[in-house]
Amino acid sequence: MRISFKLNGRDVTCEARDNISLLDLLRRELGVKSVKKGCDQGECGACTVLLDGSPVNSCLILAPKLEGREVTTVEGLQKDPIMRRLVDSFIEDGAIQCGFCTPGMLLSAYALLRDNQRPTIDEVKRAIVGNLCRCTGYVNIVKAILDASERIRDG
Ligand code: FES
Ligand code: FES
């Protein structure tokens, strides 16, 4: 089947099997490697992307669902001020170890801070509840997201 959608602000039209996941389409066909394949079953969040602005597990989205939609990965937010502050805070707070969970974690955090620039700890924890991290124990990730929210408020 032929599908057309927006990827990081650019129009994409491609041929795709109707049972290919967005995750495989991004990694195998479109060369977007920040999106990680962990469980491939909707359990780990490593494959998180924004679909029309909301975080989703791309391993659970099949190609026919993409027509006319907008997909965003971290590559598309490199110059975004909220994402830049998140990345700075993740680095400074030691919220990245192996980095496998990081792109998905950043996108979940981004969606939170885009809509709520004064989140509570519980709101931060809820925002990343679907993103598993095997390295950090989450403490530094939660701290980094709260620190980023402060940086955003400070301008
Ligand atoms: S790879 Fe999609 S949720 Fe784990
Ligand atoms: S930093 Fe390794 S899984 Fe999160």
Coordinates of N, CA, C and O and ligand atoms in Angstrom, one line a residue:
M1 N 0.8 -1.2 0.0 CA 0.0 0.0 0.0 C 0.9 1.3 0.0 O 2.0 1.2 0.4
R2 N 0.3 2.3 -0.5 CA 1.0 3.6 -0.5 C 0.5 4.5 0.6 O -0.8 4.6 0.7
I3 N 1.4 5.0 1.4 CA 0.9 5.9 2.5 C 1.7 7.2 2.5 O 2.8 7.3 2.1
S4 N 1.0 8.3 2.9 CA 1.6 9.6 3.0 C 1.3 10.1 4.4 O 0.2 10.1 4.9
F5 N 2.4 10.6 5.0 CA 2.2 11.2 6.3 C 3.4 12.2 6.5 O 4.2 12.3 5.6
K6 N 3.4 12.9 7.6 CA 4.4 13.9 7.9 C 5.4 13.3 8.9 O 4.9 12.7 9.9
L7 N 6.7 13.3 8.6 CA 7.7 12.9 9.5 C 8.6 14.0 9.9 O 9.3 14.5 9.0
N8 N 8.6 14.4 11.1 CA 9.4 15.5 11.5 C 9.3 16.8 10.6 O 10.3 17.4 10.2
G9 N 8.0 17.0 10.3 CA 7.7 18.2 9.5 C 7.8 18.1 8.0 O 7.5 19.0 7.3
R10 N 8.3 16.9 7.6 CA 8.5 16.7 6.1 C 7.4 15.7 5.6 O 7.1 14.8 6.3
D11 N 6.9 16.0 4.4 CA 6.0 15.0 3.8 C 6.7 13.8 3.3 O 7.8 13.9 2.7
V12 N 6.2 12.7 3.7 CA 6.8 11.4 3.3 C 5.7 10.6 2.6 O 4.6 10.5 3.1
T13 N 6.0 10.0 1.5 CA 5.1 9.1 0.8 C 6.0 7.8 0.5 O 7.1 7.9 0.0
C14 N 5.4 6.7 0.9 CA 6.2 5.4 0.7 C 5.3 4.3 0.5 O 4.1 4.3 0.8
E15 N 5.9 3.2 0.0 CA 5.2 1.9 -0.1 C 5.4 1.2 1.1 O 6.6 1.1 1.6
A16 N 4.4 0.6 1.7 CA 4.6 -0.2 2.9 C 3.6 -1.4 3.0 O 2.5 -1.3 2.5
R17 N 4.1 -2.5 3.5 CA 3.2 -3.6 3.8 C 2.2 -3.1 4.8 O 2.5 -2.4 5.7
D18 N 0.9 -3.6 4.7 CA -0.1 -3.1 5.6 C 0.1 -3.7 7.0 O -0.6 -3.3 7.9
N19 N 1.0 -4.7 7.2 CA 1.2 -5.2 8.5 C 2.6 -4.8 9.1 O 3.0 -5.3 10.2
I20 N 3.2 -3.8 8.5 CA 4.5 -3.3 9.1 C 4.1 -2.3 10.1 O 3.2 -1.5 10.0
S21 N 4.9 -2.3 11.2 CA 4.7 -1.4 12.3 C 5.4 0.0 12.0 O 6.3 0.0 11.2
L22 N 4.9 1.0 12.6 CA 5.6 2.3 12.4 C 7.0 2.2 12.9 O 7.9 2.8 12.3
L23 N 7.3 1.4 13.9 CA 8.6 1.3 14.4 C 9.5 0.7 13.3 O 10.6 1.2 13.0
D24 N 9.1 -0.4 12.7 CA 9.9 -1.0 11.6 C 10.0 -0.1 10.4 O 11.1 0.0 9.7
L25 N 8.9 0.6 10.1 CA 9.0 1.5 9.0 C 10.0 2.6 9.2 O 10.8 2.9 8.3
L26 N 10.0 3.1 10.4 CA 11.0 4.2 10.7 C 12.4 3.7 10.7 O 13.3 4.3 10.0
R27 N 12.7 2.6 11.3 CA 14.0 2.1 11.4 C 14.5 1.5 10.1 O 15.7 1.8 9.7
R28 N 13.7 0.6 9.5 CA 14.2 -0.1 8.4 C 14.1 0.6 7.1 O 15.0 0.6 6.2
E29 N 13.0 1.4 6.9 CA 12.7 2.0 5.6 C 13.1 3.5 5.5 O 13.5 4.0 4.5
L30 N 13.0 4.1 6.7 CA 13.2 5.6 6.7 C 14.5 6.0 7.4 O 14.7 7.2 7.5
G31 N 15.2 5.1 8.0 CA 16.5 5.4 8.5 C 16.5 6.2 9.8 O 17.4 6.9 10.2
V32 N 15.4 6.1 10.5 CA 15.3 6.9 11.8 C 15.7 5.9 12.9 O 14.9 5.1 13.4
K33 N 16.9 6.0 13.4 CA 17.5 5.0 14.3 C 17.3 5.4 15.8 O 17.7 4.6 16.7
S34 N 16.9 6.6 16.1 CA 16.7 7.0 17.5 C 15.6 6.2 18.1 O 15.5 6.0 19.3
V35 N 14.6 5.7 17.3 CA 13.5 5.0 17.8 C 13.9 3.5 18.0 O 14.3 2.9 17.0
K36 N 13.9 3.1 19.2 CA 14.5 1.8 19.6 C 13.5 0.7 19.6 O 12.4 0.9 20.0
K37 N 14.0 -0.5 19.3 CA 13.1 -1.7 19.4 C 13.5 -2.5 20.6 O 14.6 -3.0 20.7
G38 N 12.7 -2.4 21.6 CA 12.9 -3.2 22.8 C 12.1 -4.5 22.8 O 12.5 -5.5 22.2
C39 N 10.9 -4.4 23.3 CA 10.0 -5.6 23.5 C 9.3 -5.9 22.2 O 8.9 -7.0 22.0
D40 N 9.0 -4.9 21.4 CA 8.1 -5.0 20.2 C 6.7 -5.5 20.6 O 6.0 -6.0 19.7
Q41 N 6.3 -5.2 21.8 CA 5.0 -5.6 22.3 C 4.2 -4.6 23.1 O 3.3 -4.9 23.9
G42 N 4.7 -3.4 23.0 CA 4.0 -2.3 23.8 C 4.2 -2.3 25.3 O 3.5 -1.7 26.0
E43 N 5.4 -2.9 25.7 CA 5.6 -3.0 27.1 C 6.7 -2.0 27.6 O 6.8 -1.7 28.8
C44 N 7.7 -1.6 26.7 CA 8.9 -1.0 27.3 C 9.0 0.5 27.0 O 9.7 1.2 27.6
G45 N 8.3 1.0 26.0 CA 8.4 2.4 25.6 C 9.6 2.9 24.9 O 9.7 4.1 24.6
A46 N 10.5 2.0 24.6 CA 11.8 2.4 23.9 C 11.4 2.9 22.5 O 12.2 3.7 21.9
C47 N 10.3 2.5 22.0 CA 9.9 2.9 20.6 C 9.0 4.1 20.6 O 8.4 4.4 19.5
T48 N 8.9 4.8 21.7 CA 8.0 6.0 21.7 C 8.2 7.0 20.7 O 9.4 7.4 20.4
V49 N 7.2 7.4 20.0 CA 7.2 8.6 19.1 C 6.0 9.5 19.4 O 5.1 9.0 20.2
L50 N 6.0 10.7 18.9 CA 4.8 11.5 19.0 C 3.9 11.3 17.8 O 4.4 11.4 16.7
L51 N 2.7 10.9 17.9 CA 1.8 10.8 16.8 C 0.7 11.8 17.0 O 0.0 11.8 18.0
D52 N 0.7 12.8 16.1 CA -0.2 14.0 16.2 C 0.0 14.6 17.6 O -0.9 15.1 18.2
G53 N 1.3 14.6 18.0 CA 1.7 15.3 19.3 C 1.6 14.4 20.5 O 2.1 14.9 21.6
S54 N 1.0 13.3 20.5 CA 0.9 12.4 21.7 C 1.8 11.3 21.7 O 2.0 10.6 20.6
P55 N 2.4 10.9 22.8 CA 3.3 9.8 22.9 C 2.6 8.5 22.6 O 1.5 8.2 23.2
V56 N 3.1 7.6 21.7 CA 2.6 6.3 21.5 C 3.7 5.3 21.3 O 4.9 5.7 21.0
N57 N 3.4 4.0 21.5 CA 4.4 3.0 21.2 C 4.3 2.7 19.7 O 3.4 2.1 19.2
S58 N 5.4 3.0 19.0 CA 5.3 2.9 17.5 C 5.3 1.4 17.1 O 4.9 1.1 16.0
C59 N 5.7 0.5 18.0 CA 5.6 -0.9 17.7 C 4.2 -1.4 17.6 O 3.9 -2.5 17.0
L60 N 3.2 -0.6 18.1 CA 1.8 -1.0 18.1 C 1.0 -0.3 17.0 O -0.2 -0.6 16.9
I61 N 1.6 0.6 16.3 CA 0.9 1.3 15.3 C 1.2 0.7 13.9 O 2.4 0.6 13.5
L62 N 0.2 0.3 13.2 CA 0.5 -0.3 11.9 C 0.3 0.7 10.8 O -0.4 1.7 10.9
A63 N 1.0 0.5 9.7 CA 1.2 1.5 8.6 C -0.2 2.1 8.2 O -0.2 3.3 8.0
P64 N -1.3 1.3 8.0 CA -2.5 2.0 7.5 C -3.0 3.1 8.4 O -3.8 3.9 8.0
K65 N -2.6 3.1 9.7 CA -3.0 4.1 10.7 C -2.3 5.4 10.4 O -2.7 6.4 11.1
L66 N -1.4 5.5 9.6 CA -0.5 6.7 9.5 C -1.0 7.7 8.5 O -0.6 8.8 8.5
E67 N -1.9 7.3 7.6 CA -2.3 8.1 6.5 C -2.7 9.5 7.0 O -3.6 9.6 7.8
G68 N -2.1 10.6 6.6 CA -2.4 11.9 6.9 C -2.0 12.3 8.3 O -2.4 13.5 8.7
R69 N -1.3 11.5 9.0 CA -1.0 11.8 10.4 C 0.4 12.5 10.5 O 1.1 12.5 9.5
E70 N 0.8 12.9 11.7 CA 2.1 13.6 11.9 C 2.9 12.8 12.9 O 2.4 12.6 14.0
V71 N 4.1 12.4 12.5 CA 5.0 11.6 13.4 C 6.2 12.5 13.7 O 6.8 13.1 12.9
T72 N 6.5 12.5 15.0 CA 7.7 13.3 15.5 C 8.6 12.4 16.3 O 8.1 11.7 17.2
T73 N 9.9 12.5 16.0 CA 10.9 11.8 16.8 C 11.9 12.8 17.3 O 11.8 14.0 16.9
V74 N 12.9 12.4 18.1 CA 13.8 13.4 18.7 C 14.5 14.2 17.6 O 14.9 15.3 17.7
E75 N 14.7 13.5 16.4 CA 15.4 14.2 15.3 C 14.7 15.5 14.9 O 15.3 16.4 14.5
G76 N 13.4 15.4 15.0 CA 12.6 16.6 14.6 C 12.5 17.7 15.6 O 11.9 18.7 15.4
L77 N 13.1 17.5 16.8 CA 12.9 18.4 17.9 C 14.3 19.0 18.3 O 14.4 19.6 19.4
Q78 N 15.3 18.8 17.5 CA 16.7 19.2 17.9 C 16.8 20.7 18.2 O 17.6 21.0 19.1
K79 N 16.0 21.5 17.5 CA 16.1 22.9 17.8 C 15.0 23.4 18.7 O 14.9 24.6 18.9
D80 N 14.1 22.5 19.2 CA 13.0 22.9 20.0 C 13.5 23.3 21.4 O 14.2 22.6 22.0
P81 N 13.1 24.5 21.9 CA 13.6 25.0 23.1 C 13.3 24.1 24.3 O 14.1 23.9 25.2
I82 N 12.1 23.5 24.3 CA 11.8 22.6 25.4 C 12.7 21.3 25.4 O 13.2 20.9 26.4
M83 N 12.8 20.8 24.2 CA 13.7 19.6 24.0 C 15.1 19.9 24.4 O 15.8 19.1 25.0
R84 N 15.6 21.1 24.0 CA 17.0 21.4 24.3 C 17.2 21.5 25.8 O 18.2 21.0 26.3
R85 N 16.2 22.0 26.5 CA 16.4 22.1 28.0 C 16.3 20.7 28.6 O 17.0 20.4 29.6
L86 N 15.5 19.9 28.0 CA 15.4 18.5 28.6 C 16.7 17.8 28.3 O 17.2 17.1 29.3
V87 N 17.3 17.9 27.2 CA 18.5 17.2 26.9 C 19.6 17.7 27.8 O 20.4 16.9 28.4
D88 N 19.7 19.0 28.0 CA 20.7 19.6 28.9 C 20.6 19.1 30.3 O 21.5 18.7 30.9
S89 N 19.3 19.0 30.8 CA 19.1 18.5 32.1 C 19.4 17.0 32.2 O 20.0 16.6 33.2
F90 N 19.0 16.2 31.2 CA 19.3 14.8 31.3 C 20.9 14.6 31.4 O 21.3 13.7 32.1
I91 N 21.6 15.4 30.6 CA 23.1 15.2 30.6 C 23.6 15.7 32.0 O 24.4 14.9 32.7
E92 N 23.2 16.8 32.5 CA 23.8 17.4 33.7 C 23.4 16.6 34.9 O 24.1 16.5 35.9
D93 N 22.2 16.0 34.9 CA 21.7 15.3 36.1 C 22.0 13.8 36.0 O 21.6 13.0 36.9
G94 N 22.8 13.3 35.1 CA 23.2 11.9 35.0 C 22.0 11.0 34.7 O 21.9 9.9 35.3
A95 N 21.0 11.5 33.9 CA 19.8 10.7 33.6 C 20.0 9.8 32.4 O 19.0 9.1 32.0
I96 N 21.2 9.7 31.9 CA 21.5 8.8 30.7 C 22.6 7.9 31.1 O 23.7 8.4 31.5
Q97 N 22.4 6.6 31.0 CA 23.5 5.7 31.1 C 23.7 5.0 29.8 O 24.5 5.5 29.0
C98 N 23.1 3.9 29.6 CA 23.3 3.2 28.2 C 22.6 4.0 27.1 O 23.0 3.9 26.0
G99 N 21.6 4.7 27.4 CA 20.9 5.6 26.5 C 19.8 4.9 25.7 O 19.1 5.6 24.9
F100 N 19.6 3.6 25.9 CA 18.6 2.9 25.0 C 17.2 3.5 25.3 O 16.4 3.6 24.3
C101 N 16.9 3.8 26.5 CA 15.5 4.3 26.8 C 15.4 5.8 26.5 O 14.3 6.4 26.5
T102 N 16.5 6.5 26.3 CA 16.5 8.0 26.4 C 15.7 8.7 25.3 O 14.9 9.6 25.7
P103 N 15.7 8.3 24.0 CA 14.9 9.0 23.1 C 13.4 8.9 23.4 O 12.7 9.9 23.4
G104 N 12.9 7.7 23.8 CA 11.5 7.6 24.2 C 11.2 8.3 25.4 O 10.1 9.0 25.5
M105 N 12.1 8.3 26.4 CA 11.9 9.0 27.6 C 11.8 10.5 27.4 O 10.9 11.2 27.9
L106 N 12.7 11.0 26.5 CA 12.7 12.5 26.2 C 11.4 12.9 25.5 O 10.8 13.9 25.8
L107 N 10.8 12.0 24.7 CA 9.6 12.4 24.0 C 8.4 12.4 24.9 O 7.5 13.2 24.9
S108 N 8.4 11.4 25.9 CA 7.3 11.4 26.9 C 7.4 12.7 27.7 O 6.4 13.3 28.1
A109 N 8.6 13.0 28.2 CA 8.8 14.2 29.0 C 8.5 15.4 28.2 O 7.9 16.4 28.7
Y110 N 8.8 15.4 26.9 CA 8.6 16.6 26.1 C 7.1 16.9 26.0 O 6.6 18.0 26.2
A111 N 6.3 15.8 25.8 CA 4.8 16.0 25.7 C 4.3 16.5 27.0 O 3.3 17.3 27.0
L112 N 4.8 16.1 28.1 CA 4.4 16.6 29.4 C 4.7 18.1 29.5 O 3.8 18.9 29.8
L113 N 6.0 18.5 29.3 CA 6.4 19.9 29.5 C 5.8 20.8 28.5 O 5.7 22.0 28.8
R114 N 5.5 20.3 27.3 CA 4.9 21.2 26.3 C 3.5 21.7 26.9 O 3.1 22.8 26.6
D115 N 2.8 20.8 27.6 CA 1.4 21.1 28.1 C 1.4 21.6 29.5 O 0.4 22.2 29.9
N116 N 2.4 21.3 30.3 CA 2.4 21.6 31.7 C 3.8 21.9 32.1 O 4.7 21.0 32.3
Q117 N 4.1 23.2 32.3 CA 5.5 23.6 32.6 C 5.7 23.7 34.1 O 6.8 24.1 34.5
R118 N 4.8 23.3 34.9 CA 5.0 23.2 36.3 C 4.5 21.9 36.9 O 3.6 21.9 37.7
P119 N 5.0 20.8 36.4 CA 4.5 19.5 36.8 C 4.9 19.1 38.2 O 6.0 19.6 38.7
T120 N 4.1 18.4 38.9 CA 4.5 17.8 40.2 C 5.3 16.6 39.9 O 5.4 16.0 38.8
I121 N 6.0 16.1 41.0 CA 6.7 14.8 40.9 C 5.8 13.7 40.4 O 6.2 12.9 39.5
D122 N 4.6 13.6 40.9 CA 3.7 12.6 40.5 C 3.3 12.7 39.0 O 3.2 11.7 38.3
E123 N 3.1 13.9 38.6 CA 2.8 14.1 37.2 C 4.0 13.7 36.3 O 3.8 13.1 35.2
V124 N 5.2 13.9 36.7 CA 6.3 13.5 36.0 C 6.4 12.0 35.9 O 6.6 11.4 34.9
K125 N 6.2 11.4 37.1 CA 6.3 9.9 37.1 C 5.2 9.3 36.3 O 5.4 8.3 35.6
R126 N 4.0 9.9 36.3 CA 2.9 9.4 35.4 C 3.2 9.5 33.9 O 2.9 8.6 33.2
A127 N 3.9 10.6 33.6 CA 4.2 10.8 32.2 C 5.2 9.8 31.6 O 5.1 9.5 30.4
I128 N 6.0 9.3 32.5 CA 7.0 8.3 32.0 C 6.8 6.9 32.5 O 7.6 6.0 32.4
V129 N 5.5 6.7 32.9 CA 5.2 5.3 33.5 C 5.4 4.2 32.4 O 5.7 3.1 32.7
G130 N 5.2 4.6 31.1 CA 5.3 3.6 30.1 C 6.7 3.4 29.5 O 6.9 2.6 28.6
N131 N 7.7 4.2 30.1 CA 9.0 4.1 29.6 C 9.9 3.4 30.6 O 10.2 4.0 31.6
L132 N 10.4 2.2 30.3 CA 11.2 1.5 31.2 C 12.7 1.8 31.0 O 13.1 2.1 29.9
C133 N 13.4 1.9 32.1 CA 14.8 2.2 32.1 C 15.5 1.1 33.0 O 15.1 1.0 34.2
R134 N 16.4 0.4 32.4 CA 17.0 -0.7 33.2 C 18.3 -0.2 33.9 O 18.9 -0.9 34.7
C135 N 18.7 1.1 33.7 CA 20.0 1.5 34.2 C 19.9 2.5 35.4 O 20.6 2.3 36.4
T136 N 19.0 3.5 35.3 CA 19.2 4.6 36.2 C 18.4 4.6 37.5 O 18.7 5.4 38.4
G137 N 17.4 3.7 37.6 CA 16.6 3.7 38.8 C 15.6 4.9 38.8 O 14.9 5.1 39.8
Y138 N 15.5 5.6 37.7 CA 14.5 6.7 37.5 C 14.7 8.0 38.3 O 14.2 9.0 37.9
V139 N 15.4 7.9 39.4 CA 15.5 9.1 40.3 C 16.1 10.3 39.5 O 15.5 11.4 39.5
N140 N 17.2 10.0 38.8 CA 17.8 11.1 38.0 C 17.0 11.6 36.8 O 17.1 12.7 36.4
I141 N 16.2 10.7 36.3 CA 15.4 11.0 35.2 C 14.3 12.0 35.6 O 14.0 13.0 35.0
V142 N 13.6 11.6 36.8 CA 12.6 12.5 37.3 C 13.2 13.9 37.7 O 12.6 14.9 37.3
K143 N 14.3 13.8 38.3 CA 15.0 15.1 38.6 C 15.3 15.9 37.4 O 15.0 17.2 37.4
A144 N 15.8 15.3 36.3 CA 16.1 16.0 35.1 C 14.9 16.7 34.5 O 14.9 17.8 34.0
I145 N 13.8 16.0 34.5 CA 12.5 16.5 34.0 C 12.1 17.7 34.8 O 11.7 18.8 34.3
L146 N 12.1 17.6 36.1 CA 11.7 18.7 37.0 C 12.7 19.9 36.8 O 12.3 21.1 36.7
D147 N 14.0 19.6 36.7 CA 15.0 20.7 36.4 C 14.7 21.4 35.1 O 14.8 22.6 35.0
A148 N 14.4 20.6 34.1 CA 14.1 21.2 32.8 C 12.9 22.1 32.8 O 12.8 23.1 32.2
S149 N 11.9 21.7 33.6 CA 10.7 22.5 33.7 C 11.0 23.9 34.4 O 10.5 24.9 34.0
E150 N 12.0 23.8 35.3 CA 12.4 25.1 35.9 C 13.2 25.9 34.9 O 12.9 27.1 34.9
R151 N 14.0 25.3 34.1 CA 14.7 26.1 33.1 C 13.8 26.7 32.1 O 14.0 27.8 31.7
I152 N 12.7 26.0 31.8 CA 11.8 26.5 30.8 C 11.1 27.7 31.4 O 10.9 28.8 30.8
R153 N 10.7 27.6 32.7 CA 10.0 28.7 33.3 C 10.9 29.9 33.5 O 10.5 31.1 33.4
D154 N 12.2 29.6 33.7 CA 13.2 30.7 33.8 C 13.4 31.4 32.5 O 14.1 32.5 32.4
G155 N 13.0 30.7 31.4 CA 13.3 31.3 30.0 C 14.7 30.9 29.6 O 15.5 31.5 29.2
Ligands
FES1 S1 9.4 -1.8 21.5 FE1 7.5 -0.8 21.5 S2 6.9 -0.8 23.6 FE2 8.8 -2.0 23.6
FES2 S1 19.7 4.6 30.4 FE1 19.9 2.4 30.0 S2 17.8 1.8 29.8 FE2 17.7 3.8 30.5

